[in-house]
Amino acid sequence: MTISRREVLSDELLSWTGVTVSPHRFGGIEFLYGGKEIGHIHGDHLVDLLLPKSKRDDVVATGLANPHHMFPHSGWVSIHLKSEKDMTNAAELLRFKYEYLVNKIDGIRSEKETSG
């Protein structure tokens, strides 16, 4: 039996500390860290994630992702999972977003602990 692209990415993300999964409001599933969305998968073929604007512009310019399929001028990007390279790109960008959230959320927690 073949493992779906969705299952491969799900297994990868759920192996990261603190990552949870839940249904996404527009279909598919979303991955969260500290209650904030890392990204979401529609079916077995499309990953969407929100990136800081400068990172979004870089990944679109280099072809790692496309402008979002519905909101092309936003910070969102889409990755159509057609090849192994697309899977690698999706995993790398989801990892970037995860680490971004870890640093942001854990930084806020540390600030509160030291100031409170």
Short mmCIF file of N, CA and C in Angstrom, two decimals:
data_model
loop_
_atom_site.label_atom_id
_atom_site.label_comp_id
_atom_site.label_asym_id
_atom_site.label_seq_id
_atom_site.Cartn_x
_atom_site.Cartn_y
_atom_site.Cartn_z
N MET A 1 0.83 -1.19 0.00
CA MET A 1 0.00 0.00 0.00
C MET A 1 0.88 1.25 0.00
N THR A 2 0.50 2.21 -0.82
CA THR A 2 1.26 3.44 -0.93
C THR A 2 0.81 4.44 0.14
N ILE A 3 1.78 5.11 0.75
CA ILE A 3 1.48 6.14 1.73
C ILE A 3 1.24 7.45 0.98
N SER A 4 0.16 8.15 1.32
CA SER A 4 -0.18 9.39 0.63
C SER A 4 0.78 10.51 1.01
N ARG A 5 0.84 11.51 0.17
CA ARG A 5 1.67 12.68 0.46
C ARG A 5 1.21 13.35 1.75
N ARG A 6 -0.09 13.37 1.94
CA ARG A 6 -0.65 13.96 3.16
C ARG A 6 -0.14 13.22 4.40
N GLU A 7 -0.12 11.88 4.32
CA GLU A 7 0.36 11.07 5.45
C GLU A 7 1.85 11.30 5.71
N VAL A 8 2.63 11.41 4.64
CA VAL A 8 4.07 11.64 4.79
C VAL A 8 4.32 12.97 5.50
N LEU A 9 3.66 14.03 5.04
CA LEU A 9 3.84 15.33 5.67
C LEU A 9 3.28 15.35 7.09
N SER A 10 2.15 14.71 7.29
CA SER A 10 1.56 14.64 8.64
C SER A 10 2.51 13.96 9.61
N ASP A 11 3.06 12.82 9.20
CA ASP A 11 4.01 12.10 10.05
C ASP A 11 5.21 12.97 10.39
N GLU A 12 5.71 13.69 9.40
CA GLU A 12 6.86 14.57 9.62
C GLU A 12 6.53 15.67 10.63
N LEU A 13 5.46 16.40 10.39
CA LEU A 13 5.12 17.52 11.27
C LEU A 13 4.78 17.06 12.68
N LEU A 14 4.08 15.95 12.79
CA LEU A 14 3.68 15.47 14.11
C LEU A 14 4.87 14.90 14.90
N SER A 15 6.01 14.73 14.24
CA SER A 15 7.21 14.30 14.95
C SER A 15 7.93 15.49 15.60
N TRP A 16 7.51 16.72 15.26
CA TRP A 16 8.12 17.92 15.83
C TRP A 16 7.47 18.23 17.17
N THR A 17 8.26 18.62 18.14
CA THR A 17 7.79 18.91 19.50
C THR A 17 6.68 19.96 19.51
N GLY A 18 5.56 19.61 20.15
CA GLY A 18 4.48 20.57 20.36
C GLY A 18 3.51 20.75 19.21
N VAL A 19 3.68 20.02 18.11
CA VAL A 19 2.80 20.18 16.95
C VAL A 19 1.54 19.33 17.14
N THR A 20 0.40 19.96 16.86
CA THR A 20 -0.88 19.27 16.90
C THR A 20 -1.57 19.42 15.54
N VAL A 21 -2.59 18.62 15.33
CA VAL A 21 -3.33 18.66 14.07
C VAL A 21 -4.82 18.79 14.37
N SER A 22 -5.53 19.50 13.51
CA SER A 22 -6.99 19.61 13.65
C SER A 22 -7.59 19.88 12.28
N PRO A 23 -8.92 19.73 12.16
CA PRO A 23 -9.55 20.05 10.88
C PRO A 23 -9.37 21.54 10.55
N HIS A 24 -9.17 21.84 9.28
CA HIS A 24 -9.03 23.23 8.85
C HIS A 24 -10.40 23.77 8.43
N ARG A 25 -10.65 25.01 8.72
CA ARG A 25 -11.99 25.58 8.48
C ARG A 25 -12.40 25.58 7.00
N PHE A 26 -11.45 25.53 6.08
CA PHE A 26 -11.79 25.49 4.65
C PHE A 26 -11.54 24.12 4.05
N GLY A 27 -11.52 23.10 4.89
CA GLY A 27 -11.28 21.73 4.42
C GLY A 27 -9.84 21.33 4.64
N GLY A 28 -9.62 20.04 4.70
CA GLY A 28 -8.28 19.54 4.93
C GLY A 28 -7.94 19.56 6.41
N ILE A 29 -6.64 19.53 6.69
CA ILE A 29 -6.17 19.55 8.08
C ILE A 29 -5.13 20.65 8.25
N GLU A 30 -5.07 21.19 9.47
CA GLU A 30 -4.06 22.21 9.76
C GLU A 30 -3.16 21.72 10.89
N PHE A 31 -1.93 22.20 10.84
CA PHE A 31 -0.94 21.88 11.85
C PHE A 31 -0.69 23.13 12.68
N LEU A 32 -0.65 22.95 14.00
CA LEU A 32 -0.55 24.08 14.91
C LEU A 32 0.62 23.91 15.86
N TYR A 33 1.18 25.05 16.26
CA TYR A 33 2.14 25.08 17.35
C TYR A 33 1.71 26.21 18.27
N GLY A 34 1.47 25.90 19.53
CA GLY A 34 1.04 26.93 20.47
C GLY A 34 -0.25 27.61 20.07
N GLY A 35 -1.12 26.86 19.37
CA GLY A 35 -2.40 27.42 18.94
C GLY A 35 -2.32 28.25 17.67
N LYS A 36 -1.13 28.40 17.09
CA LYS A 36 -0.94 29.18 15.86
C LYS A 36 -0.70 28.22 14.69
N GLU A 37 -1.28 28.56 13.55
CA GLU A 37 -1.17 27.68 12.39
C GLU A 37 0.21 27.71 11.76
N ILE A 38 0.77 26.52 11.56
CA ILE A 38 2.01 26.36 10.80
C ILE A 38 1.66 26.38 9.32
N GLY A 39 0.66 25.60 8.96
CA GLY A 39 0.19 25.49 7.58
C GLY A 39 -0.92 24.46 7.53
N HIS A 40 -1.51 24.31 6.33
CA HIS A 40 -2.57 23.31 6.19
C HIS A 40 -2.47 22.60 4.85
N ILE A 41 -3.07 21.42 4.82
CA ILE A 41 -3.05 20.57 3.63
C ILE A 41 -4.48 20.35 3.16
N HIS A 42 -4.71 20.60 1.88
CA HIS A 42 -5.99 20.28 1.25
C HIS A 42 -5.81 18.95 0.51
N GLY A 43 -6.58 17.96 0.90
CA GLY A 43 -6.49 16.66 0.25
C GLY A 43 -5.09 16.09 0.31
N ASP A 44 -4.63 15.60 -0.82
CA ASP A 44 -3.32 14.97 -0.91
C ASP A 44 -2.42 15.75 -1.86
N HIS A 45 -2.80 17.01 -2.16
CA HIS A 45 -2.14 17.67 -3.28
C HIS A 45 -1.75 19.15 -3.08
N LEU A 46 -2.17 19.77 -1.99
CA LEU A 46 -1.93 21.20 -1.87
C LEU A 46 -1.64 21.61 -0.43
N VAL A 47 -0.52 22.30 -0.23
CA VAL A 47 -0.14 22.85 1.07
C VAL A 47 -0.19 24.36 0.98
N ASP A 48 -0.80 25.00 1.97
CA ASP A 48 -0.83 26.46 2.07
C ASP A 48 -0.20 26.86 3.39
N LEU A 49 0.59 27.94 3.36
CA LEU A 49 1.11 28.48 4.61
C LEU A 49 1.37 29.97 4.47
N LEU A 50 1.27 30.65 5.61
CA LEU A 50 1.49 32.09 5.69
C LEU A 50 2.91 32.33 6.16
N LEU A 51 3.62 33.17 5.39
CA LEU A 51 5.01 33.48 5.71
C LEU A 51 5.19 34.98 5.92
N PRO A 52 6.25 35.36 6.64
CA PRO A 52 6.57 36.79 6.68
C PRO A 52 6.79 37.28 5.25
N LYS A 53 6.40 38.50 4.96
CA LYS A 53 6.40 39.01 3.57
C LYS A 53 7.75 38.84 2.86
N SER A 54 8.85 39.14 3.52
CA SER A 54 10.16 39.02 2.85
C SER A 54 10.46 37.56 2.49
N LYS A 55 10.13 36.63 3.38
CA LYS A 55 10.34 35.20 3.11
C LYS A 55 9.41 34.75 1.99
N ARG A 56 8.16 35.21 2.03
CA ARG A 56 7.19 34.87 0.98
C ARG A 56 7.72 35.29 -0.38
N ASP A 57 8.22 36.52 -0.48
CA ASP A 57 8.74 37.02 -1.74
C ASP A 57 9.92 36.20 -2.22
N ASP A 58 10.81 35.80 -1.31
CA ASP A 58 11.97 34.98 -1.66
C ASP A 58 11.56 33.62 -2.20
N VAL A 59 10.64 32.94 -1.51
CA VAL A 59 10.28 31.58 -1.93
C VAL A 59 9.51 31.58 -3.24
N VAL A 60 8.73 32.62 -3.50
CA VAL A 60 8.03 32.72 -4.78
C VAL A 60 9.05 33.02 -5.89
N ALA A 61 9.97 33.94 -5.63
CA ALA A 61 10.98 34.31 -6.63
C ALA A 61 11.87 33.12 -7.00
N THR A 62 12.19 32.27 -6.03
CA THR A 62 13.08 31.14 -6.29
C THR A 62 12.33 29.88 -6.74
N GLY A 63 11.00 29.94 -6.76
CA GLY A 63 10.21 28.81 -7.24
C GLY A 63 9.94 27.73 -6.21
N LEU A 64 10.27 27.98 -4.94
CA LEU A 64 9.98 26.98 -3.90
C LEU A 64 8.48 26.86 -3.64
N ALA A 65 7.75 27.94 -3.92
CA ALA A 65 6.29 27.95 -3.73
C ALA A 65 5.69 28.92 -4.74
N ASN A 66 4.39 28.87 -4.85
CA ASN A 66 3.65 29.78 -5.73
C ASN A 66 2.86 30.77 -4.89
N PRO A 67 2.51 31.92 -5.46
CA PRO A 67 1.57 32.79 -4.74
C PRO A 67 0.32 31.98 -4.40
N HIS A 68 -0.33 32.30 -3.32
CA HIS A 68 -1.50 31.55 -2.87
C HIS A 68 -2.54 31.46 -3.99
N HIS A 69 -3.15 30.29 -4.12
CA HIS A 69 -4.08 30.02 -5.21
C HIS A 69 -5.33 30.89 -5.17
N MET A 70 -5.71 31.43 -4.00
CA MET A 70 -6.89 32.29 -3.90
C MET A 70 -6.54 33.75 -3.59
N PHE A 71 -5.44 33.95 -2.87
CA PHE A 71 -5.03 35.30 -2.43
C PHE A 71 -3.57 35.54 -2.84
N PRO A 72 -3.33 35.72 -4.15
CA PRO A 72 -1.96 35.78 -4.65
C PRO A 72 -1.13 36.98 -4.15
N HIS A 73 -1.77 38.01 -3.67
CA HIS A 73 -1.02 39.19 -3.23
C HIS A 73 -0.86 39.26 -1.72
N SER A 74 -1.21 38.17 -1.04
CA SER A 74 -1.08 38.11 0.42
C SER A 74 0.27 37.48 0.79
N GLY A 75 0.49 37.27 2.07
CA GLY A 75 1.69 36.58 2.53
C GLY A 75 1.58 35.07 2.41
N TRP A 76 0.41 34.57 2.01
CA TRP A 76 0.20 33.14 1.87
C TRP A 76 0.86 32.62 0.60
N VAL A 77 1.37 31.38 0.68
CA VAL A 77 1.89 30.68 -0.50
C VAL A 77 1.23 29.32 -0.60
N SER A 78 1.25 28.78 -1.81
CA SER A 78 0.71 27.44 -2.08
C SER A 78 1.81 26.59 -2.70
N ILE A 79 1.82 25.32 -2.31
CA ILE A 79 2.75 24.36 -2.89
C ILE A 79 1.90 23.19 -3.39
N HIS A 80 1.90 23.00 -4.70
CA HIS A 80 1.18 21.88 -5.31
C HIS A 80 2.10 20.66 -5.26
N LEU A 81 1.65 19.61 -4.62
CA LEU A 81 2.48 18.42 -4.36
C LEU A 81 2.43 17.47 -5.55
N LYS A 82 3.21 17.79 -6.59
CA LYS A 82 3.23 16.97 -7.80
C LYS A 82 4.45 16.07 -7.90
N SER A 83 5.50 16.40 -7.13
CA SER A 83 6.77 15.65 -7.24
C SER A 83 7.44 15.55 -5.87
N GLU A 84 8.51 14.76 -5.84
CA GLU A 84 9.29 14.65 -4.60
C GLU A 84 9.91 15.99 -4.24
N LYS A 85 10.31 16.76 -5.25
CA LYS A 85 10.89 18.09 -5.00
C LYS A 85 9.85 18.99 -4.33
N ASP A 86 8.61 18.90 -4.77
CA ASP A 86 7.53 19.68 -4.15
C ASP A 86 7.36 19.27 -2.68
N MET A 87 7.46 17.98 -2.42
CA MET A 87 7.34 17.48 -1.05
C MET A 87 8.48 18.01 -0.18
N THR A 88 9.68 18.01 -0.73
CA THR A 88 10.85 18.54 -0.01
C THR A 88 10.67 20.03 0.27
N ASN A 89 10.24 20.77 -0.75
CA ASN A 89 10.01 22.21 -0.58
C ASN A 89 8.96 22.47 0.50
N ALA A 90 7.87 21.70 0.45
CA ALA A 90 6.80 21.88 1.44
C ALA A 90 7.33 21.61 2.85
N ALA A 91 8.06 20.52 3.01
CA ALA A 91 8.59 20.17 4.34
C ALA A 91 9.55 21.25 4.84
N GLU A 92 10.40 21.77 3.95
CA GLU A 92 11.35 22.81 4.35
C GLU A 92 10.64 24.09 4.76
N LEU A 93 9.62 24.49 4.01
CA LEU A 93 8.90 25.73 4.34
C LEU A 93 8.06 25.56 5.60
N LEU A 94 7.46 24.40 5.77
CA LEU A 94 6.70 24.14 6.99
C LEU A 94 7.65 24.14 8.20
N ARG A 95 8.85 23.61 8.02
CA ARG A 95 9.85 23.61 9.10
C ARG A 95 10.27 25.05 9.43
N PHE A 96 10.46 25.87 8.39
CA PHE A 96 10.79 27.28 8.61
C PHE A 96 9.70 27.95 9.45
N LYS A 97 8.44 27.72 9.07
CA LYS A 97 7.33 28.36 9.79
C LYS A 97 7.24 27.83 11.22
N TYR A 98 7.45 26.54 11.40
CA TYR A 98 7.44 25.95 12.74
C TYR A 98 8.51 26.63 13.61
N GLU A 99 9.73 26.72 13.11
CA GLU A 99 10.82 27.32 13.88
C GLU A 99 10.55 28.80 14.16
N TYR A 100 9.95 29.48 13.20
CA TYR A 100 9.55 30.89 13.37
C TYR A 100 8.56 31.00 14.53
N LEU A 101 7.55 30.13 14.56
CA LEU A 101 6.56 30.16 15.64
C LEU A 101 7.16 29.76 16.98
N VAL A 102 8.02 28.74 16.98
CA VAL A 102 8.67 28.32 18.23
C VAL A 102 9.43 29.51 18.82
N ASN A 103 10.22 30.18 18.01
CA ASN A 103 11.00 31.32 18.50
C ASN A 103 10.10 32.45 18.97
N LYS A 104 9.05 32.72 18.22
CA LYS A 104 8.13 33.81 18.57
C LYS A 104 7.35 33.49 19.86
N ILE A 105 6.74 32.33 19.90
CA ILE A 105 5.90 31.95 21.05
C ILE A 105 6.75 31.71 22.29
N ASP A 106 7.84 30.98 22.14
CA ASP A 106 8.69 30.70 23.29
C ASP A 106 9.38 31.97 23.78
N GLY A 107 9.68 32.89 22.87
CA GLY A 107 10.25 34.18 23.25
C GLY A 107 9.28 34.99 24.09
N ILE A 108 8.01 34.97 23.72
CA ILE A 108 6.97 35.67 24.49
C ILE A 108 6.83 35.03 25.87
N ARG A 109 6.83 33.69 25.91
CA ARG A 109 6.74 32.98 27.20
C ARG A 109 7.91 33.35 28.11
N SER A 110 9.11 33.39 27.55
CA SER A 110 10.30 33.73 28.34
C SER A 110 10.21 35.14 28.88
N GLU A 111 9.74 36.07 28.03
CA GLU A 111 9.58 37.46 28.45
C GLU A 111 8.61 37.57 29.62
N LYS A 112 7.49 36.86 29.53
CA LYS A 112 6.48 36.89 30.59
C LYS A 112 7.03 36.30 31.90
N GLU A 113 7.80 35.22 31.77
CA GLU A 113 8.36 34.57 32.96
C GLU A 113 9.38 35.47 33.66
N THR A 114 10.17 36.19 32.89
CA THR A 114 11.21 37.03 33.50
C THR A 114 10.64 38.36 34.00
N SER A 115 9.55 38.83 33.37
CA SER A 115 9.00 40.12 33.79
C SER A 115 7.87 39.95 34.83
N GLY A 116 7.33 38.74 34.93
CA GLY A 116 6.18 38.52 35.80
C GLY A 116 6.55 37.94 37.08
#
